[in-house]
Amino acid sequence: MSLSLLPEHDDGGHYPPKLHLDVDRTAIISTDLPDFSVVSNVFKKKQDSEQSTAELALEKDDDDDITVEQAWDDIVQRVKFLSADHPLGSHLRATLQRDGERHGSVHVMSSLHLIQRSTIAIKLSILKLVN
């Protein structure tokens, strides 16, 4: 995942060719996934740009040809990862065991650079099973 800080556009609405660090800046997030790359829309806040990238990745990775059986198999494989002896698996288990309002919530972009498509694929698989 990379973060580019771009200055506000000039009067013509164009961005200058060089990157500058100004007080007034916008964030663009670029995420490289195994099958494709996603670049966010331009936002003032880094968090909004991260959210945009996650949403675009979910939209871009839409696979309508998947069967219910394939979706369940995909979920099973990804859940097996949670029980593996890996630091990220521990992190995800902790989010699922958390009590309160944030129970089971994982910040998608912070996880994407570690597990790349796993979070997106699980959500897509669940959405396809529900629909």
mmCIF file with all atom_site columns, C-alpha atoms in Angstrom:
data_model
loop_
_atom_site.group_PDB
_atom_site.id
_atom_site.type_symbol
_atom_site.label_atom_id
_atom_site.label_alt_id
_atom_site.label_comp_id
_atom_site.label_asym_id
_atom_site.label_entity_id
_atom_site.label_seq_id
_atom_site.pdbx_PDB_ins_code
_atom_site.Cartn_x
_atom_site.Cartn_y
_atom_site.Cartn_z
_atom_site.occupancy
_atom_site.B_iso_or_equiv
_atom_site.pdbx_formal_charge
_atom_site.auth_seq_id
_atom_site.auth_comp_id
_atom_site.auth_asym_id
_atom_site.auth_atom_id
_atom_site.pdbx_PDB_model_num
ATOM 1   C CA . MET A 1 1   ? 0.000   0.000   0.000   1.00 0.00 ? 1   MET A CA 1
ATOM 2   C CA . SER A 1 2   ? 1.360   3.420   -0.850  1.00 0.00 ? 2   SER A CA 1
ATOM 3   C CA . LEU A 1 3   ? 0.230   6.907   0.078   1.00 0.00 ? 3   LEU A CA 1
ATOM 4   C CA . SER A 1 4   ? 0.691   9.830   -2.280  1.00 0.00 ? 4   SER A CA 1
ATOM 5   C CA . LEU A 1 5   ? 0.155   13.344  -1.028  1.00 0.00 ? 5   LEU A CA 1
ATOM 6   C CA . LEU A 1 6   ? -0.875  15.732  -3.775  1.00 0.00 ? 6   LEU A CA 1
ATOM 7   C CA . PRO A 1 7   ? -1.256  19.502  -3.486  1.00 0.00 ? 7   PRO A CA 1
ATOM 8   C CA . GLU A 1 8   ? -4.608  21.074  -4.270  1.00 0.00 ? 8   GLU A CA 1
ATOM 9   C CA . HIS A 1 9   ? -5.242  21.441  -7.997  1.00 0.00 ? 9   HIS A CA 1
ATOM 10  C CA . ASP A 1 10  ? -4.451  24.695  -9.741  1.00 0.00 ? 10  ASP A CA 1
ATOM 11  C CA . ASP A 1 11  ? -7.039  27.087  -11.206 1.00 0.00 ? 11  ASP A CA 1
ATOM 12  C CA . GLY A 1 12  ? -7.419  24.882  -14.279 1.00 0.00 ? 12  GLY A CA 1
ATOM 13  C CA . GLY A 1 13  ? -8.246  21.838  -12.151 1.00 0.00 ? 13  GLY A CA 1
ATOM 14  C CA . HIS A 1 14  ? -4.984  20.069  -13.018 1.00 0.00 ? 14  HIS A CA 1
ATOM 15  C CA . TYR A 1 15  ? -2.481  18.542  -10.643 1.00 0.00 ? 15  TYR A CA 1
ATOM 16  C CA . PRO A 1 16  ? 1.150   19.579  -11.053 1.00 0.00 ? 16  PRO A CA 1
ATOM 17  C CA . PRO A 1 17  ? 3.477   16.808  -12.269 1.00 0.00 ? 17  PRO A CA 1
ATOM 18  C CA . LYS A 1 18  ? 5.610   16.775  -9.104  1.00 0.00 ? 18  LYS A CA 1
ATOM 19  C CA . LEU A 1 19  ? 4.540   15.730  -5.636  1.00 0.00 ? 19  LEU A CA 1
ATOM 20  C CA . HIS A 1 20  ? 4.712   18.417  -2.982  1.00 0.00 ? 20  HIS A CA 1
ATOM 21  C CA . LEU A 1 21  ? 4.062   18.396  0.728   1.00 0.00 ? 21  LEU A CA 1
ATOM 22  C CA . ASP A 1 22  ? 1.792   21.340  1.469   1.00 0.00 ? 22  ASP A CA 1
ATOM 23  C CA . VAL A 1 23  ? -0.464  22.164  4.369   1.00 0.00 ? 23  VAL A CA 1
ATOM 24  C CA . ASP A 1 24  ? -3.441  21.817  1.999   1.00 0.00 ? 24  ASP A CA 1
ATOM 25  C CA . ARG A 1 25  ? -3.094  18.322  0.606   1.00 0.00 ? 25  ARG A CA 1
ATOM 26  C CA . THR A 1 26  ? -5.226  15.456  -0.511  1.00 0.00 ? 26  THR A CA 1
ATOM 27  C CA . ALA A 1 27  ? -4.688  11.739  -0.096  1.00 0.00 ? 27  ALA A CA 1
ATOM 28  C CA . ILE A 1 28  ? -4.748  9.075   -2.771  1.00 0.00 ? 28  ILE A CA 1
ATOM 29  C CA . ILE A 1 29  ? -4.242  5.448   -1.737  1.00 0.00 ? 29  ILE A CA 1
ATOM 30  C CA . SER A 1 30  ? -2.985  2.799   -4.152  1.00 0.00 ? 30  SER A CA 1
ATOM 31  C CA . THR A 1 31  ? -3.300  -0.876  -3.184  1.00 0.00 ? 31  THR A CA 1
ATOM 32  C CA . ASP A 1 32  ? -1.718  -3.714  -5.159  1.00 0.00 ? 32  ASP A CA 1
ATOM 33  C CA . LEU A 1 33  ? -3.672  -6.952  -4.844  1.00 0.00 ? 33  LEU A CA 1
ATOM 34  C CA . PRO A 1 34  ? -2.622  -10.253 -6.435  1.00 0.00 ? 34  PRO A CA 1
ATOM 35  C CA . ASP A 1 35  ? -4.989  -9.965  -9.420  1.00 0.00 ? 35  ASP A CA 1
ATOM 36  C CA . PHE A 1 36  ? -5.387  -6.208  -9.780  1.00 0.00 ? 36  PHE A CA 1
ATOM 37  C CA . SER A 1 37  ? -4.520  -2.779  -8.390  1.00 0.00 ? 37  SER A CA 1
ATOM 38  C CA . VAL A 1 38  ? -6.896  -0.197  -6.963  1.00 0.00 ? 38  VAL A CA 1
ATOM 39  C CA . VAL A 1 39  ? -6.393  3.570   -6.696  1.00 0.00 ? 39  VAL A CA 1
ATOM 40  C CA . SER A 1 40  ? -8.731  5.560   -4.472  1.00 0.00 ? 40  SER A CA 1
ATOM 41  C CA . ASN A 1 41  ? -10.596 8.700   -5.321  1.00 0.00 ? 41  ASN A CA 1
ATOM 42  C CA . VAL A 1 42  ? -9.102  11.970  -4.053  1.00 0.00 ? 42  VAL A CA 1
ATOM 43  C CA . PHE A 1 43  ? -10.016 12.921  -0.468  1.00 0.00 ? 43  PHE A CA 1
ATOM 44  C CA . LYS A 1 44  ? -8.822  15.389  2.149   1.00 0.00 ? 44  LYS A CA 1
ATOM 45  C CA . LYS A 1 45  ? -8.447  12.699  4.821   1.00 0.00 ? 45  LYS A CA 1
ATOM 46  C CA . LYS A 1 46  ? -6.311  9.579   4.558   1.00 0.00 ? 46  LYS A CA 1
ATOM 47  C CA . GLN A 1 47  ? -9.043  7.513   6.258   1.00 0.00 ? 47  GLN A CA 1
ATOM 48  C CA . ASP A 1 48  ? -11.624 8.506   3.610   1.00 0.00 ? 48  ASP A CA 1
ATOM 49  C CA . SER A 1 49  ? -9.161  7.587   0.881   1.00 0.00 ? 49  SER A CA 1
ATOM 50  C CA . GLU A 1 50  ? -8.523  4.185   2.508   1.00 0.00 ? 50  GLU A CA 1
ATOM 51  C CA . GLN A 1 51  ? -12.266 3.542   2.714   1.00 0.00 ? 51  GLN A CA 1
ATOM 52  C CA . SER A 1 52  ? -12.659 4.484   -0.950  1.00 0.00 ? 52  SER A CA 1
ATOM 53  C CA . THR A 1 53  ? -9.918  2.026   -1.940  1.00 0.00 ? 53  THR A CA 1
ATOM 54  C CA . ALA A 1 54  ? -11.563 -0.785  0.033   1.00 0.00 ? 54  ALA A CA 1
ATOM 55  C CA . GLU A 1 55  ? -14.949 -0.108  -1.575  1.00 0.00 ? 55  GLU A CA 1
ATOM 56  C CA . LEU A 1 56  ? -13.432 0.046   -5.070  1.00 0.00 ? 56  LEU A CA 1
ATOM 57  C CA . ALA A 1 57  ? -11.596 -3.242  -4.455  1.00 0.00 ? 57  ALA A CA 1
ATOM 58  C CA . LEU A 1 58  ? -14.854 -4.885  -3.376  1.00 0.00 ? 58  LEU A CA 1
ATOM 59  C CA . GLU A 1 59  ? -16.603 -3.622  -6.505  1.00 0.00 ? 59  GLU A CA 1
ATOM 60  C CA . LYS A 1 60  ? -13.752 -4.592  -8.828  1.00 0.00 ? 60  LYS A CA 1
ATOM 61  C CA . ASP A 1 61  ? -13.433 -8.123  -7.428  1.00 0.00 ? 61  ASP A CA 1
ATOM 62  C CA . ASP A 1 62  ? -17.080 -8.940  -8.131  1.00 0.00 ? 62  ASP A CA 1
ATOM 63  C CA . ASP A 1 63  ? -17.339 -12.543 -9.363  1.00 0.00 ? 63  ASP A CA 1
ATOM 64  C CA . ASP A 1 64  ? -20.939 -13.351 -10.316 1.00 0.00 ? 64  ASP A CA 1
ATOM 65  C CA . ASP A 1 65  ? -20.121 -16.816 -11.664 1.00 0.00 ? 65  ASP A CA 1
ATOM 66  C CA . ILE A 1 66  ? -19.291 -18.316 -8.272  1.00 0.00 ? 66  ILE A CA 1
ATOM 67  C CA . THR A 1 67  ? -21.537 -21.104 -7.007  1.00 0.00 ? 67  THR A CA 1
ATOM 68  C CA . VAL A 1 68  ? -22.791 -21.453 -3.447  1.00 0.00 ? 68  VAL A CA 1
ATOM 69  C CA . GLU A 1 69  ? -20.534 -24.481 -3.008  1.00 0.00 ? 69  GLU A CA 1
ATOM 70  C CA . GLN A 1 70  ? -17.476 -22.530 -4.181  1.00 0.00 ? 70  GLN A CA 1
ATOM 71  C CA . ALA A 1 71  ? -18.359 -19.645 -1.867  1.00 0.00 ? 71  ALA A CA 1
ATOM 72  C CA . TRP A 1 72  ? -18.598 -21.988 1.140   1.00 0.00 ? 72  TRP A CA 1
ATOM 73  C CA . ASP A 1 73  ? -15.301 -23.666 0.196   1.00 0.00 ? 73  ASP A CA 1
ATOM 74  C CA . ASP A 1 74  ? -13.687 -20.241 -0.047  1.00 0.00 ? 74  ASP A CA 1
ATOM 75  C CA . ILE A 1 75  ? -14.962 -19.248 3.401   1.00 0.00 ? 75  ILE A CA 1
ATOM 76  C CA . VAL A 1 76  ? -13.755 -22.551 4.891   1.00 0.00 ? 76  VAL A CA 1
ATOM 77  C CA . GLN A 1 77  ? -10.256 -22.049 3.460   1.00 0.00 ? 77  GLN A CA 1
ATOM 78  C CA . ARG A 1 78  ? -10.051 -18.512 4.794   1.00 0.00 ? 78  ARG A CA 1
ATOM 79  C CA . VAL A 1 79  ? -11.347 -19.482 8.232   1.00 0.00 ? 79  VAL A CA 1
ATOM 80  C CA . LYS A 1 80  ? -8.684  -22.212 8.354   1.00 0.00 ? 80  LYS A CA 1
ATOM 81  C CA . PHE A 1 81  ? -6.168  -19.386 8.077   1.00 0.00 ? 81  PHE A CA 1
ATOM 82  C CA . LEU A 1 82  ? -7.527  -17.945 11.333  1.00 0.00 ? 82  LEU A CA 1
ATOM 83  C CA . SER A 1 83  ? -6.542  -21.107 13.168  1.00 0.00 ? 83  SER A CA 1
ATOM 84  C CA . ALA A 1 84  ? -3.067  -21.192 11.605  1.00 0.00 ? 84  ALA A CA 1
ATOM 85  C CA . ASP A 1 85  ? -0.033  -20.273 13.693  1.00 0.00 ? 85  ASP A CA 1
ATOM 86  C CA . HIS A 1 86  ? 0.474   -16.831 12.178  1.00 0.00 ? 86  HIS A CA 1
ATOM 87  C CA . PRO A 1 87  ? 0.564   -13.403 13.903  1.00 0.00 ? 87  PRO A CA 1
ATOM 88  C CA . LEU A 1 88  ? -2.162  -12.034 11.651  1.00 0.00 ? 88  LEU A CA 1
ATOM 89  C CA . GLY A 1 89  ? -4.407  -14.977 12.526  1.00 0.00 ? 89  GLY A CA 1
ATOM 90  C CA . SER A 1 90  ? -4.051  -14.009 16.183  1.00 0.00 ? 90  SER A CA 1
ATOM 91  C CA . HIS A 1 91  ? -4.962  -10.431 15.329  1.00 0.00 ? 91  HIS A CA 1
ATOM 92  C CA . LEU A 1 92  ? -8.106  -11.509 13.476  1.00 0.00 ? 92  LEU A CA 1
ATOM 93  C CA . ARG A 1 93  ? -9.104  -13.958 16.232  1.00 0.00 ? 93  ARG A CA 1
ATOM 94  C CA . ALA A 1 94  ? -8.832  -11.123 18.760  1.00 0.00 ? 94  ALA A CA 1
ATOM 95  C CA . THR A 1 95  ? -11.196 -8.940  16.722  1.00 0.00 ? 95  THR A CA 1
ATOM 96  C CA . LEU A 1 96  ? -13.747 -11.739 16.557  1.00 0.00 ? 96  LEU A CA 1
ATOM 97  C CA . GLN A 1 97  ? -13.527 -12.324 20.324  1.00 0.00 ? 97  GLN A CA 1
ATOM 98  C CA . ARG A 1 98  ? -13.805 -8.618  21.181  1.00 0.00 ? 98  ARG A CA 1
ATOM 99  C CA . ASP A 1 99  ? -16.892 -7.524  23.130  1.00 0.00 ? 99  ASP A CA 1
ATOM 100 C CA . GLY A 1 100 ? -18.884 -4.373  22.584  1.00 0.00 ? 100 GLY A CA 1
ATOM 101 C CA . GLU A 1 101 ? -19.605 -2.173  19.609  1.00 0.00 ? 101 GLU A CA 1
ATOM 102 C CA . ARG A 1 102 ? -16.452 -3.104  17.681  1.00 0.00 ? 102 ARG A CA 1
ATOM 103 C CA . HIS A 1 103 ? -17.025 -6.859  17.985  1.00 0.00 ? 103 HIS A CA 1
ATOM 104 C CA . GLY A 1 104 ? -15.710 -8.553  14.863  1.00 0.00 ? 104 GLY A CA 1
ATOM 105 C CA . SER A 1 105 ? -14.715 -5.361  13.067  1.00 0.00 ? 105 SER A CA 1
ATOM 106 C CA . VAL A 1 106 ? -11.407 -5.313  11.224  1.00 0.00 ? 106 VAL A CA 1
ATOM 107 C CA . HIS A 1 107 ? -10.068 -2.187  9.575   1.00 0.00 ? 107 HIS A CA 1
ATOM 108 C CA . VAL A 1 108 ? -10.055 -3.353  5.967   1.00 0.00 ? 108 VAL A CA 1
ATOM 109 C CA . MET A 1 109 ? -7.130  -1.299  4.685   1.00 0.00 ? 109 MET A CA 1
ATOM 110 C CA . SER A 1 110 ? -4.781  -2.099  7.567   1.00 0.00 ? 110 SER A CA 1
ATOM 111 C CA . SER A 1 111 ? -5.404  -5.777  6.906   1.00 0.00 ? 111 SER A CA 1
ATOM 112 C CA . LEU A 1 112 ? -5.217  -5.587  3.120   1.00 0.00 ? 112 LEU A CA 1
ATOM 113 C CA . HIS A 1 113 ? -1.490  -5.065  2.941   1.00 0.00 ? 113 HIS A CA 1
ATOM 114 C CA . LEU A 1 114 ? -0.943  -8.171  5.101   1.00 0.00 ? 114 LEU A CA 1
ATOM 115 C CA . ILE A 1 115 ? -3.528  -10.637 3.864   1.00 0.00 ? 115 ILE A CA 1
ATOM 116 C CA . GLN A 1 116 ? -4.338  -8.781  0.664   1.00 0.00 ? 116 GLN A CA 1
ATOM 117 C CA . ARG A 1 117 ? -7.555  -10.289 -0.650  1.00 0.00 ? 117 ARG A CA 1
ATOM 118 C CA . SER A 1 118 ? -8.608  -12.445 2.301   1.00 0.00 ? 118 SER A CA 1
ATOM 119 C CA . THR A 1 119 ? -10.788 -9.834  3.986   1.00 0.00 ? 119 THR A CA 1
ATOM 120 C CA . ILE A 1 120 ? -12.398 -8.820  0.705   1.00 0.00 ? 120 ILE A CA 1
ATOM 121 C CA . ALA A 1 121 ? -12.914 -12.415 -0.398  1.00 0.00 ? 121 ALA A CA 1
ATOM 122 C CA . ILE A 1 122 ? -14.598 -13.383 2.872   1.00 0.00 ? 122 ILE A CA 1
ATOM 123 C CA . LYS A 1 123 ? -16.980 -10.434 2.625   1.00 0.00 ? 123 LYS A CA 1
ATOM 124 C CA . LEU A 1 124 ? -17.724 -11.193 -1.027  1.00 0.00 ? 124 LEU A CA 1
ATOM 125 C CA . SER A 1 125 ? -18.340 -14.854 -0.264  1.00 0.00 ? 125 SER A CA 1
ATOM 126 C CA . ILE A 1 126 ? -20.716 -13.999 2.569   1.00 0.00 ? 126 ILE A CA 1
ATOM 127 C CA . LEU A 1 127 ? -22.547 -11.422 0.442   1.00 0.00 ? 127 LEU A CA 1
ATOM 128 C CA . LYS A 1 128 ? -22.996 -13.941 -2.359  1.00 0.00 ? 128 LYS A CA 1
ATOM 129 C CA . LEU A 1 129 ? -24.345 -16.530 0.051   1.00 0.00 ? 129 LEU A CA 1
ATOM 130 C CA . VAL A 1 130 ? -26.819 -14.035 1.504   1.00 0.00 ? 130 VAL A CA 1
ATOM 131 C CA . ASN A 1 131 ? -28.029 -12.869 -1.910  1.00 0.00 ? 131 ASN A CA 1
#
